[in-house]
Amino acid sequence: MKLYRFVIFEYMSKYIINGGKKLVGEVKISGAKNAAVGILAASIMTDEDVLIENIPDVWDINVMLEAIKVLGAEVTRIDRNTVKINSKNANLTELSDKDLGKMRATYYFVGALLARHHKSKVIFPGGCNIGLRPINLHLKGFLALGANAYEEDGYIITEANNLIGANIYLDTVSVGATVNIMLAAVLSQGVTFIENAAKEPHVVDIANFLNSMGANIKGAGTDTIRIKGVKKLHGTKYSVIPDQIEAGTYMVLATITKGDITIKNIIPKHIESISAKLIDVGNQVIAYDEAIRVIGSEIILPTSIKTMPYPGFPTDMQPQFTCTLTLANGRSKIEESIFENRFKYVEEVKKMGATITIDNTTLIVDGVKELEGRKIVAPDLRAGAALVLACLAAKGQSEIDKIEYVERGYEDFVNKLIDLGADIKKIEG
Ligand code: UD1
């Protein structure tokens, strides 16, 4: 079956940006993409209706919904951000459309299908090209639960007679492996412990969603997650948490444009590492119950950053901060410790006048007085967003190509920016 929504992803549209304006106003944050993708995969694990609210309307989510339809489930879009899924007739266990391999989170169908049908065949996940992104820890978890799990001819294949709870230690902290193993273990027999688990807010949100379906998961958000297998999951109604990376991106936007932005519908606790760094570089950051205001300072101070698993500084915010620090009054150091190939945007921002040296996994950024508008290309989702920020701060006009990457993860990006006073226009390819 051809998945019609996929063909929109052909890298042909661009943004035209006239930069140099202070962006001011309020922006409302959408649901967290990385939580929603896991929640959508998990929704196929029950026969009953699942109603999910606060789903962001972005490319990755729409692909996940198409994949759910391919498996035989009924998907009803109640409104733009609410979806009802019924998987009573979702009996298929194979996802093979090659377009599915262009995104990352389809790997969550492996854990979900293995849990529900005891088998799965899912095309190997792609996603942003930011490093090797192996799936050895996912497979290690499935094997420990008693499944046969392997990669073959571009597919991840799993099969099991029974899934039995196990103790699983993750050698590296991995969001994907933690969630995938959690999904597979939820319907197993006995108790599973995931040690050295990822603690990101979206891991906790997916666990909360599964618990609302009758799963028995404790400890999500700590190093050790305990999952007591249950026989069956039931329907639920659930609202996805706000997207902390989208929130962080708008916070940085206030900094780079020296503006004043209030970011609403967020959980300030989830963005503490970002707030701390923004204060370091000279901003005023005011936290409210469900909002945060960032008042950009006229002078951006240099700083040092090292990306770490949550609650450390998120790798998904690294490009946005680097672009901002190109305008700091001194030398900054940014170390990327999660993905080995996450600097592809550096050449693009250098075209705009930035001074950056790459030393293996570290960037040395010597701040310049201003950036100049250029024709550049978005290399991936977060780097693409970072380049948009750079263009909004730069003098003159910029053109950013392949912005479909950015729209994979930012709902209504252009409109939200225009509402803050940006001069940005999308040219459809
Ligand atoms: C998820 C996020 C992505 C974010 C990343 C790190 C989703 C859909 N994507 O990606 O936005 O940048 O977390 O916060 O939620 N690793 C292994 N073996 C494995 C799995 C991972 O060695 O089996 C390594 C990776 O190469 C990387 C590190 O673990 O160095 C973390 O990766 P992981 O947390 O798994 O990232 P993703 O789940 O792919």
mmCIF file of N, CA and C in Angstrom, residues 232-356:
data_model
loop_
_atom_site.group_PDB
_atom_site.id
_atom_site.type_symbol
_atom_site.label_atom_id
_atom_site.label_comp_id
_atom_site.label_asym_id
_atom_site.label_seq_id
_atom_site.Cartn_x
_atom_site.Cartn_y
_atom_site.Cartn_z
ATOM 1 N N LYS A 232 -3.344 -7.633 29.755
ATOM 2 C CA LYS A 232 -4.092 -6.903 28.741
ATOM 3 C C LYS A 232 -4.036 -5.411 29.013
ATOM 4 N N LEU A 233 -4.114 -4.597 27.966
ATOM 5 C CA LEU A 233 -4.230 -3.153 28.153
ATOM 6 C C LEU A 233 -5.633 -2.731 27.709
ATOM 7 N N HIS A 234 -6.107 -1.622 28.279
ATOM 8 C CA HIS A 234 -7.440 -1.143 27.895
ATOM 9 C C HIS A 234 -7.363 0.247 27.279
ATOM 10 N N GLY A 235 -8.484 0.752 26.817
ATOM 11 C CA GLY A 235 -8.520 2.068 26.183
ATOM 12 C C GLY A 235 -8.244 3.182 27.182
ATOM 13 N N THR A 236 -7.967 4.372 26.656
ATOM 14 C CA THR A 236 -7.664 5.497 27.539
ATOM 15 C C THR A 236 -7.899 6.816 26.820
ATOM 16 N N LYS A 237 -7.853 7.884 27.604
ATOM 17 C CA LYS A 237 -7.861 9.238 27.055
ATOM 18 C C LYS A 237 -6.652 9.926 27.670
ATOM 19 N N TYR A 238 -5.826 10.532 26.853
ATOM 20 C CA TYR A 238 -4.547 11.033 27.376
ATOM 21 C C TYR A 238 -4.132 12.284 26.625
ATOM 22 N N SER A 239 -3.464 13.199 27.340
ATOM 23 C CA SER A 239 -2.978 14.423 26.702
ATOM 24 C C SER A 239 -1.451 14.463 26.762
ATOM 25 N N VAL A 240 -0.828 14.661 25.613
ATOM 26 C CA VAL A 240 0.644 14.619 25.502
ATOM 27 C C VAL A 240 1.245 15.859 26.182
ATOM 28 N N ILE A 241 2.402 15.687 26.830
ATOM 29 C CA ILE A 241 3.088 16.833 27.479
ATOM 30 C C ILE A 241 3.574 17.842 26.421
ATOM 31 N N PRO A 242 3.846 19.074 26.856
ATOM 32 C CA PRO A 242 4.383 20.068 25.913
ATOM 33 C C PRO A 242 5.807 19.710 25.476
ATOM 34 N N ASP A 243 6.181 20.212 24.319
ATOM 35 C CA ASP A 243 7.478 19.866 23.714
ATOM 36 C C ASP A 243 8.592 20.749 24.290
ATOM 37 N N GLN A 244 9.507 20.137 25.037
ATOM 38 C CA GLN A 244 10.516 20.973 25.697
ATOM 39 C C GLN A 244 11.555 21.483 24.701
ATOM 40 N N ILE A 245 11.736 20.801 23.584
ATOM 41 C CA ILE A 245 12.731 21.282 22.620
ATOM 42 C C ILE A 245 12.139 22.432 21.792
ATOM 43 N N GLU A 246 10.853 22.327 21.471
ATOM 44 C CA GLU A 246 10.223 23.467 20.802
ATOM 45 C C GLU A 246 10.290 24.691 21.726
ATOM 46 N N ALA A 247 9.974 24.480 23.019
ATOM 47 C CA ALA A 247 10.027 25.590 23.988
ATOM 48 C C ALA A 247 11.435 26.171 24.037
ATOM 49 N N GLY A 248 12.428 25.295 24.140
ATOM 50 C CA GLY A 248 13.828 25.751 24.203
ATOM 51 C C GLY A 248 14.219 26.543 22.970
ATOM 52 N N THR A 249 13.710 26.136 21.821
ATOM 53 C CA THR A 249 14.051 26.827 20.572
ATOM 54 C C THR A 249 13.539 28.269 20.598
ATOM 55 N N TYR A 250 12.306 28.467 21.093
ATOM 56 C CA TYR A 250 11.779 29.839 21.173
ATOM 57 C C TYR A 250 12.489 30.647 22.266
ATOM 58 N N MET A 251 12.936 29.967 23.321
ATOM 59 C CA MET A 251 13.697 30.676 24.366
ATOM 60 C C MET A 251 14.997 31.225 23.764
ATOM 61 N N VAL A 252 15.654 30.374 22.965
ATOM 62 C CA VAL A 252 16.909 30.792 22.334
ATOM 63 C C VAL A 252 16.646 31.892 21.301
ATOM 64 N N LEU A 253 15.483 31.829 20.678
ATOM 65 C CA LEU A 253 15.125 32.859 19.697
ATOM 66 C C LEU A 253 15.113 34.243 20.351
ATOM 67 N N ALA A 254 14.599 34.307 21.594
ATOM 68 C CA ALA A 254 14.589 35.595 22.318
ATOM 69 C C ALA A 254 16.025 36.075 22.520
ATOM 70 N N THR A 255 16.922 35.130 22.792
ATOM 71 C CA THR A 255 18.323 35.491 23.039
ATOM 72 C C THR A 255 18.995 35.990 21.770
ATOM 73 N N ILE A 256 18.877 35.216 20.710
ATOM 74 C CA ILE A 256 19.647 35.527 19.489
ATOM 75 C C ILE A 256 19.135 36.812 18.824
ATOM 76 N N THR A 257 17.817 37.106 18.989
ATOM 77 C CA THR A 257 17.300 38.335 18.363
ATOM 78 C C THR A 257 17.234 39.490 19.380
ATOM 79 N N LYS A 258 17.734 39.202 20.612
ATOM 80 C CA LYS A 258 17.718 40.219 21.683
ATOM 81 C C LYS A 258 16.295 40.724 21.924
ATOM 82 N N GLY A 259 15.355 39.791 21.847
ATOM 83 C CA GLY A 259 13.939 40.132 21.979
ATOM 84 C C GLY A 259 13.410 39.833 23.366
ATOM 85 N N ASP A 260 12.108 39.591 23.443
ATOM 86 C CA ASP A 260 11.441 39.367 24.732
ATOM 87 C C ASP A 260 10.247 38.456 24.438
ATOM 88 N N ILE A 261 10.394 37.176 24.755
ATOM 89 C CA ILE A 261 9.360 36.203 24.358
ATOM 90 C C ILE A 261 8.854 35.456 25.584
ATOM 91 N N THR A 262 7.531 35.361 25.691
ATOM 92 C CA THR A 262 6.911 34.546 26.743
ATOM 93 C C THR A 262 6.423 33.255 26.093
ATOM 94 N N ILE A 263 6.924 32.155 26.620
ATOM 95 C CA ILE A 263 6.634 30.841 26.035
ATOM 96 C C ILE A 263 5.596 30.175 26.929
ATOM 97 N N LYS A 264 4.420 29.911 26.362
ATOM 98 C CA LYS A 264 3.297 29.433 27.181
ATOM 99 C C LYS A 264 3.025 27.950 26.925
ATOM 100 N N ASN A 265 2.267 27.359 27.859
ATOM 101 C CA ASN A 265 1.905 25.945 27.796
ATOM 102 C C ASN A 265 3.135 25.058 27.899
ATOM 103 N N ILE A 266 3.942 25.288 28.920
ATOM 104 C CA ILE A 266 5.138 24.459 29.107
ATOM 105 C C ILE A 266 5.224 23.987 30.554
ATOM 106 N N ILE A 267 6.150 23.051 30.798
ATOM 107 C CA ILE A 267 6.440 22.628 32.168
ATOM 108 C C ILE A 267 7.864 23.119 32.441
ATOM 109 N N PRO A 268 8.020 24.263 33.163
ATOM 110 C CA PRO A 268 9.350 24.862 33.324
ATOM 111 C C PRO A 268 10.406 23.887 33.847
ATOM 112 N N LYS A 269 10.010 22.925 34.679
ATOM 113 C CA LYS A 269 10.938 21.926 35.233
ATOM 114 C C LYS A 269 11.664 21.168 34.096
ATOM 115 N N HIS A 270 10.955 20.935 32.991
ATOM 116 C CA HIS A 270 11.540 20.148 31.901
ATOM 117 C C HIS A 270 12.641 20.899 31.147
ATOM 118 N N ILE A 271 12.710 22.217 31.364
ATOM 119 C CA ILE A 271 13.679 22.998 30.574
ATOM 120 C C ILE A 271 14.688 23.711 31.457
ATOM 121 N N GLU A 272 14.930 23.129 32.634
ATOM 122 C CA GLU A 272 15.834 23.797 33.581
ATOM 123 C C GLU A 272 17.251 23.957 33.043
ATOM 124 N N SER A 273 17.752 22.926 32.349
ATOM 125 C CA SER A 273 19.147 23.018 31.859
ATOM 126 C C SER A 273 19.253 24.110 30.791
ATOM 127 N N ILE A 274 18.174 24.297 30.037
ATOM 128 C CA ILE A 274 18.177 25.327 28.988
ATOM 129 C C ILE A 274 18.086 26.710 29.658
ATOM 130 N N SER A 275 17.195 26.846 30.641
ATOM 131 C CA SER A 275 17.059 28.123 31.355
ATOM 132 C C SER A 275 18.388 28.513 31.986
ATOM 133 N N ALA A 276 19.057 27.531 32.619
ATOM 134 C CA ALA A 276 20.320 27.822 33.319
ATOM 135 C C ALA A 276 21.346 28.376 32.331
ATOM 136 N N LYS A 277 21.430 27.763 31.146
ATOM 137 C CA LYS A 277 22.415 28.238 30.154
ATOM 138 C C LYS A 277 22.041 29.618 29.622
ATOM 139 N N LEU A 278 20.748 29.871 29.491
ATOM 140 C CA LEU A 278 20.337 31.185 28.981
ATOM 141 C C LEU A 278 20.653 32.284 29.997
ATOM 142 N N ILE A 279 20.557 31.942 31.280
ATOM 143 C CA ILE A 279 20.941 32.914 32.315
ATOM 144 C C ILE A 279 22.461 33.128 32.237
ATOM 145 N N ASP A 280 23.210 32.031 32.066
ATOM 146 C CA ASP A 280 24.689 32.119 31.923
ATOM 147 C C ASP A 280 25.099 33.101 30.824
ATOM 148 N N VAL A 281 24.345 33.094 29.721
ATOM 149 C CA VAL A 281 24.777 33.943 28.595
ATOM 150 C C VAL A 281 24.189 35.360 28.688
ATOM 151 N N GLY A 282 23.550 35.659 29.833
ATOM 152 C CA GLY A 282 23.186 37.054 30.096
ATOM 153 C C GLY A 282 21.714 37.394 30.035
ATOM 154 N N ASN A 283 20.855 36.412 29.741
ATOM 155 C CA ASN A 283 19.417 36.717 29.642
ATOM 156 C C ASN A 283 18.757 36.807 30.997
ATOM 157 N N GLN A 284 17.601 37.411 31.004
ATOM 158 C CA GLN A 284 16.736 37.345 32.171
ATOM 159 C C GLN A 284 15.695 36.259 31.871
ATOM 160 N N VAL A 285 15.561 35.279 32.761
ATOM 161 C CA VAL A 285 14.603 34.192 32.542
ATOM 162 C C VAL A 285 13.638 34.174 33.725
ATOM 163 N N ILE A 286 12.360 34.352 33.445
ATOM 164 C CA ILE A 286 11.365 34.397 34.528
ATOM 165 C C ILE A 286 10.414 33.219 34.341
ATOM 166 N N ALA A 287 10.368 32.344 35.351
ATOM 167 C CA ALA A 287 9.513 31.149 35.247
ATOM 168 C C ALA A 287 8.186 31.392 35.947
ATOM 169 N N TYR A 288 7.094 31.014 35.297
ATOM 170 C CA TYR A 288 5.759 31.021 35.895
ATOM 171 C C TYR A 288 5.321 29.566 36.013
ATOM 172 N N ASP A 289 4.069 29.313 36.433
ATOM 173 C CA ASP A 289 3.612 27.926 36.600
ATOM 174 C C ASP A 289 3.689 27.149 35.288
ATOM 175 N N GLU A 290 3.151 27.729 34.227
ATOM 176 C CA GLU A 290 3.107 27.008 32.952
ATOM 177 C C GLU A 290 3.658 27.853 31.819
ATOM 178 N N ALA A 291 4.536 28.766 32.155
ATOM 179 C CA ALA A 291 5.106 29.650 31.120
ATOM 180 C C ALA A 291 6.489 30.096 31.559
ATOM 181 N N ILE A 292 7.229 30.615 30.603
ATOM 182 C CA ILE A 292 8.544 31.147 30.915
ATOM 183 C C ILE A 292 8.769 32.352 30.008
ATOM 184 N N ARG A 293 9.384 33.410 30.587
ATOM 185 C CA ARG A 293 9.644 34.591 29.775
ATOM 186 C C ARG A 293 11.157 34.763 29.669
ATOM 187 N N VAL A 294 11.637 34.961 28.455
ATOM 188 C CA VAL A 294 13.070 35.189 28.254
ATOM 189 C C VAL A 294 13.249 36.588 27.688
ATOM 190 N N ILE A 295 14.001 37.396 28.427
ATOM 191 C CA ILE A 295 14.308 38.755 27.958
ATOM 192 C C ILE A 295 15.774 38.737 27.533
ATOM 193 N N GLY A 296 15.980 38.865 26.232
ATOM 194 C CA GLY A 296 17.338 38.780 25.690
ATOM 195 C C GLY A 296 18.168 39.987 26.092
ATOM 196 N N SER A 297 19.441 39.742 26.372
ATOM 197 C CA SER A 297 20.308 40.856 26.762
ATOM 198 C C SER A 297 20.968 41.446 25.504
ATOM 199 N N GLU A 298 21.380 42.708 25.571
ATOM 200 C CA GLU A 298 22.021 43.342 24.402
ATOM 201 C C GLU A 298 23.367 42.690 24.098
ATOM 202 N N ILE A 299 23.994 42.132 25.157
ATOM 203 C CA ILE A 299 25.293 41.463 24.948
ATOM 204 C C ILE A 299 25.128 39.986 25.287
ATOM 205 N N ILE A 300 25.495 39.126 24.341
ATOM 206 C CA ILE A 300 25.439 37.680 24.603
ATOM 207 C C ILE A 300 26.811 37.265 25.125
ATOM 208 N N LEU A 301 26.824 36.645 26.311
ATOM 209 C CA LEU A 301 28.102 36.248 26.908
ATOM 210 C C LEU A 301 28.510 34.865 26.402
ATOM 211 N N PRO A 302 29.812 34.610 26.267
ATOM 212 C CA PRO A 302 30.250 33.277 25.849
ATOM 213 C C PRO A 302 30.049 32.270 26.986
ATOM 214 N N THR A 303 30.031 30.986 26.649
ATOM 215 C CA THR A 303 29.853 29.949 27.678
ATOM 216 C C THR A 303 30.424 28.620 27.198
ATOM 217 N N SER A 304 30.385 27.621 28.075
ATOM 218 C CA SER A 304 30.766 26.245 27.709
ATOM 219 C C SER A 304 29.549 25.357 27.878
ATOM 220 N N ILE A 305 29.384 24.450 26.937
ATOM 221 C CA ILE A 305 28.228 23.540 26.978
ATOM 222 C C ILE A 305 28.709 22.132 26.665
ATOM 223 N N LYS A 306 28.175 21.154 27.389
ATOM 224 C CA LYS A 306 28.410 19.750 27.012
ATOM 225 C C LYS A 306 27.051 19.054 26.983
ATOM 226 N N THR A 307 26.720 18.440 25.873
ATOM 227 C CA THR A 307 25.425 17.758 25.795
ATOM 228 C C THR A 307 25.473 16.477 26.619
ATOM 229 N N MET A 308 24.369 16.196 27.301
ATOM 230 C CA MET A 308 24.294 15.019 28.180
ATOM 231 C C MET A 308 22.865 14.484 28.154
ATOM 232 N N PRO A 309 22.662 13.200 28.535
ATOM 233 C CA PRO A 309 21.279 12.738 28.678
ATOM 234 C C PRO A 309 20.554 13.556 29.750
ATOM 235 N N TYR A 310 19.234 13.601 29.703
ATOM 236 C CA TYR A 310 18.430 14.350 30.679
ATOM 237 C C TYR A 310 18.764 13.886 32.100
ATOM 238 N N PRO A 311 18.897 14.752 33.072
ATOM 239 C CA PRO A 311 18.572 16.175 33.079
ATOM 240 C C PRO A 311 19.700 17.082 32.602
ATOM 241 N N GLY A 312 20.671 16.533 31.895
ATOM 242 C CA GLY A 312 21.747 17.356 31.351
ATOM 243 C C GLY A 312 21.271 18.207 30.180
ATOM 244 N N PHE A 313 22.202 18.892 29.571
ATOM 245 C CA PHE A 313 21.855 19.784 28.456
ATOM 246 C C PHE A 313 21.531 18.941 27.212
ATOM 247 N N PRO A 314 20.349 19.128 26.607
ATOM 248 C CA PRO A 314 19.930 18.226 25.513
ATOM 249 C C PRO A 314 20.691 18.418 24.201
ATOM 250 N N THR A 315 21.080 17.312 23.611
ATOM 251 C CA THR A 315 21.737 17.359 22.296
ATOM 252 C C THR A 315 20.827 18.032 21.268
ATOM 253 N N ASP A 316 19.509 17.906 21.441
ATOM 254 C CA ASP A 316 18.571 18.506 20.484
ATOM 255 C C ASP A 316 18.553 20.030 20.556
ATOM 256 N N MET A 317 19.251 20.618 21.548
ATOM 257 C CA MET A 317 19.356 22.086 21.629
ATOM 258 C C MET A 317 20.758 22.575 21.257
ATOM 259 N N GLN A 318 21.637 21.648 20.954
ATOM 260 C CA GLN A 318 23.039 22.039 20.678
ATOM 261 C C GLN A 318 23.168 22.989 19.476
ATOM 262 N N PRO A 319 22.549 22.687 18.322
ATOM 263 C CA PRO A 319 22.729 23.598 17.172
ATOM 264 C C PRO A 319 22.157 24.999 17.431
ATOM 265 N N GLN A 320 21.007 25.074 18.118
ATOM 266 C CA GLN A 320 20.394 26.386 18.385
ATOM 267 C C GLN A 320 21.325 27.228 19.259
ATOM 268 N N PHE A 321 21.945 26.612 20.269
ATOM 269 C CA PHE A 321 22.848 27.376 21.140
ATOM 270 C C PHE A 321 24.111 27.777 20.388
ATOM 271 N N THR A 322 24.644 26.869 19.575
ATOM 272 C CA THR A 322 25.870 27.216 18.837
ATOM 273 C C THR A 322 25.609 28.436 17.959
ATOM 274 N N CYS A 323 24.487 28.415 17.241
ATOM 275 C CA CYS A 323 24.192 29.548 16.345
ATOM 276 C C CYS A 323 24.104 30.842 17.151
ATOM 277 N N THR A 324 23.535 30.770 18.349
ATOM 278 C CA THR A 324 23.428 31.968 19.188
ATOM 279 C C THR A 324 24.805 32.434 19.643
ATOM 280 N N LEU A 325 25.656 31.469 20.010
ATOM 281 C CA LEU A 325 26.980 31.837 20.545
ATOM 282 C C LEU A 325 27.913 32.377 19.456
ATOM 283 N N THR A 326 27.525 32.209 18.177
ATOM 284 C CA THR A 326 28.335 32.840 17.111
ATOM 285 C C THR A 326 28.292 34.362 17.265
ATOM 286 N N LEU A 327 27.296 34.866 18.024
ATOM 287 C CA LEU A 327 27.158 36.317 18.204
ATOM 288 C C LEU A 327 27.559 36.769 19.614
ATOM 289 N N ALA A 328 28.222 35.869 20.377
ATOM 290 C CA ALA A 328 28.637 36.226 21.745
ATOM 291 C C ALA A 328 29.881 37.106 21.707
ATOM 292 N N ASN A 329 30.137 37.794 22.831
ATOM 293 C CA ASN A 329 31.323 38.663 22.837
ATOM 294 C C ASN A 329 32.533 37.908 23.416
ATOM 295 N N GLY A 330 32.929 36.824 22.777
ATOM 296 C CA GLY A 330 34.073 36.056 23.243
ATOM 297 C C GLY A 330 34.010 34.629 22.715
ATOM 298 N N ARG A 331 34.849 33.756 23.300
ATOM 299 C CA ARG A 331 34.996 32.380 22.805
ATOM 300 C C ARG A 331 34.151 31.391 23.625
ATOM 301 N N SER A 332 33.366 30.582 22.929
ATOM 302 C CA SER A 332 32.568 29.543 23.596
ATOM 303 C C SER A 332 33.059 28.169 23.148
ATOM 304 N N LYS A 333 32.750 27.182 23.996
ATOM 305 C CA LYS A 333 33.150 25.802 23.692
ATOM 306 C C LYS A 333 31.904 24.925 23.809
ATOM 307 N N ILE A 334 31.618 24.162 22.773
ATOM 308 C CA ILE A 334 30.438 23.298 22.802
ATOM 309 C C ILE A 334 30.878 21.861 22.502
ATOM 310 N N GLU A 335 30.606 20.981 23.454
ATOM 311 C CA GLU A 335 31.017 19.584 23.268
ATOM 312 C C GLU A 335 29.779 18.721 23.054
ATOM 313 N N GLU A 336 29.779 17.957 21.978
ATOM 314 C CA GLU A 336 28.645 17.071 21.663
ATOM 315 C C GLU A 336 29.026 15.656 22.102
ATOM 316 N N SER A 337 28.324 15.146 23.130
ATOM 317 C CA SER A 337 28.745 13.832 23.643
ATOM 318 C C SER A 337 27.749 12.725 23.301
ATOM 319 N N ILE A 338 26.663 13.036 22.603
ATOM 320 C CA ILE A 338 25.657 11.993 22.321
ATOM 321 C C ILE A 338 25.780 11.475 20.882
ATOM 322 N N PHE A 339 25.804 12.393 19.904
ATOM 323 C CA PHE A 339 25.856 11.976 18.493
ATOM 324 C C PHE A 339 27.138 12.504 17.857
ATOM 325 N N GLU A 340 27.813 11.644 17.093
ATOM 326 C CA GLU A 340 29.149 11.991 16.592
ATOM 327 C C GLU A 340 29.117 12.837 15.321
ATOM 328 N N ASN A 341 27.930 13.015 14.717
ATOM 329 C CA ASN A 341 27.903 13.729 13.431
ATOM 330 C C ASN A 341 26.834 14.818 13.454
ATOM 331 N N ARG A 342 26.900 15.655 14.514
ATOM 332 C CA ARG A 342 25.807 16.612 14.665
ATOM 333 C C ARG A 342 26.259 18.043 14.389
ATOM 334 N N PHE A 343 27.288 18.187 13.519
ATOM 335 C CA PHE A 343 27.825 19.523 13.251
ATOM 336 C C PHE A 343 27.647 19.919 11.784
ATOM 337 N N LYS A 344 26.724 19.281 11.071
ATOM 338 C CA LYS A 344 26.658 19.553 9.627
ATOM 339 C C LYS A 344 26.192 20.970 9.298
ATOM 340 N N TYR A 345 25.524 21.598 10.251
ATOM 341 C CA TYR A 345 25.049 22.970 10.022
ATOM 342 C C TYR A 345 26.178 23.993 10.133
ATOM 343 N N VAL A 346 27.320 23.566 10.674
ATOM 344 C CA VAL A 346 28.403 24.523 10.944
ATOM 345 C C VAL A 346 28.862 25.206 9.653
ATOM 346 N N GLU A 347 29.006 24.412 8.591
ATOM 347 C CA GLU A 347 29.444 25.008 7.314
ATOM 348 C C GLU A 347 28.441 26.058 6.839
ATOM 349 N N GLU A 348 27.164 25.814 7.095
ATOM 350 C CA GLU A 348 26.125 26.746 6.636
ATOM 351 C C GLU A 348 26.205 28.068 7.397
ATOM 352 N N VAL A 349 26.352 27.973 8.718
ATOM 353 C CA VAL A 349 26.366 29.227 9.503
ATOM 354 C C VAL A 349 27.699 29.964 9.293
ATOM 355 N N LYS A 350 28.735 29.203 8.920
ATOM 356 C CA LYS A 350 30.013 29.873 8.587
ATOM 357 C C LYS A 350 29.861 30.728 7.317
ATOM 358 N N LYS A 351 29.011 30.252 6.401
ATOM 359 C CA LYS A 351 28.756 31.049 5.176
ATOM 360 C C LYS A 351 28.176 32.413 5.550
ATOM 361 N N MET A 352 27.512 32.470 6.709
ATOM 362 C CA MET A 352 26.875 33.727 7.148
ATOM 363 C C MET A 352 27.843 34.613 7.931
ATOM 364 N N GLY A 353 29.078 34.138 8.089
ATOM 365 C CA GLY A 353 30.088 34.969 8.761
ATOM 366 C C GLY A 353 30.521 34.467 10.120
ATOM 367 N N ALA A 354 29.981 33.319 10.573
ATOM 368 C CA ALA A 354 30.368 32.801 11.896
ATOM 369 C C ALA A 354 31.799 32.271 11.856
ATOM 370 N N THR A 355 32.451 32.320 13.011
ATOM 371 C CA THR A 355 33.811 31.778 13.125
ATOM 372 C C THR A 355 33.752 30.575 14.059
ATOM 373 N N ILE A 356 33.839 29.393 13.466
ATOM 374 C CA ILE A 356 33.715 28.156 14.258
ATOM 375 C C ILE A 356 34.791 27.178 13.808
#
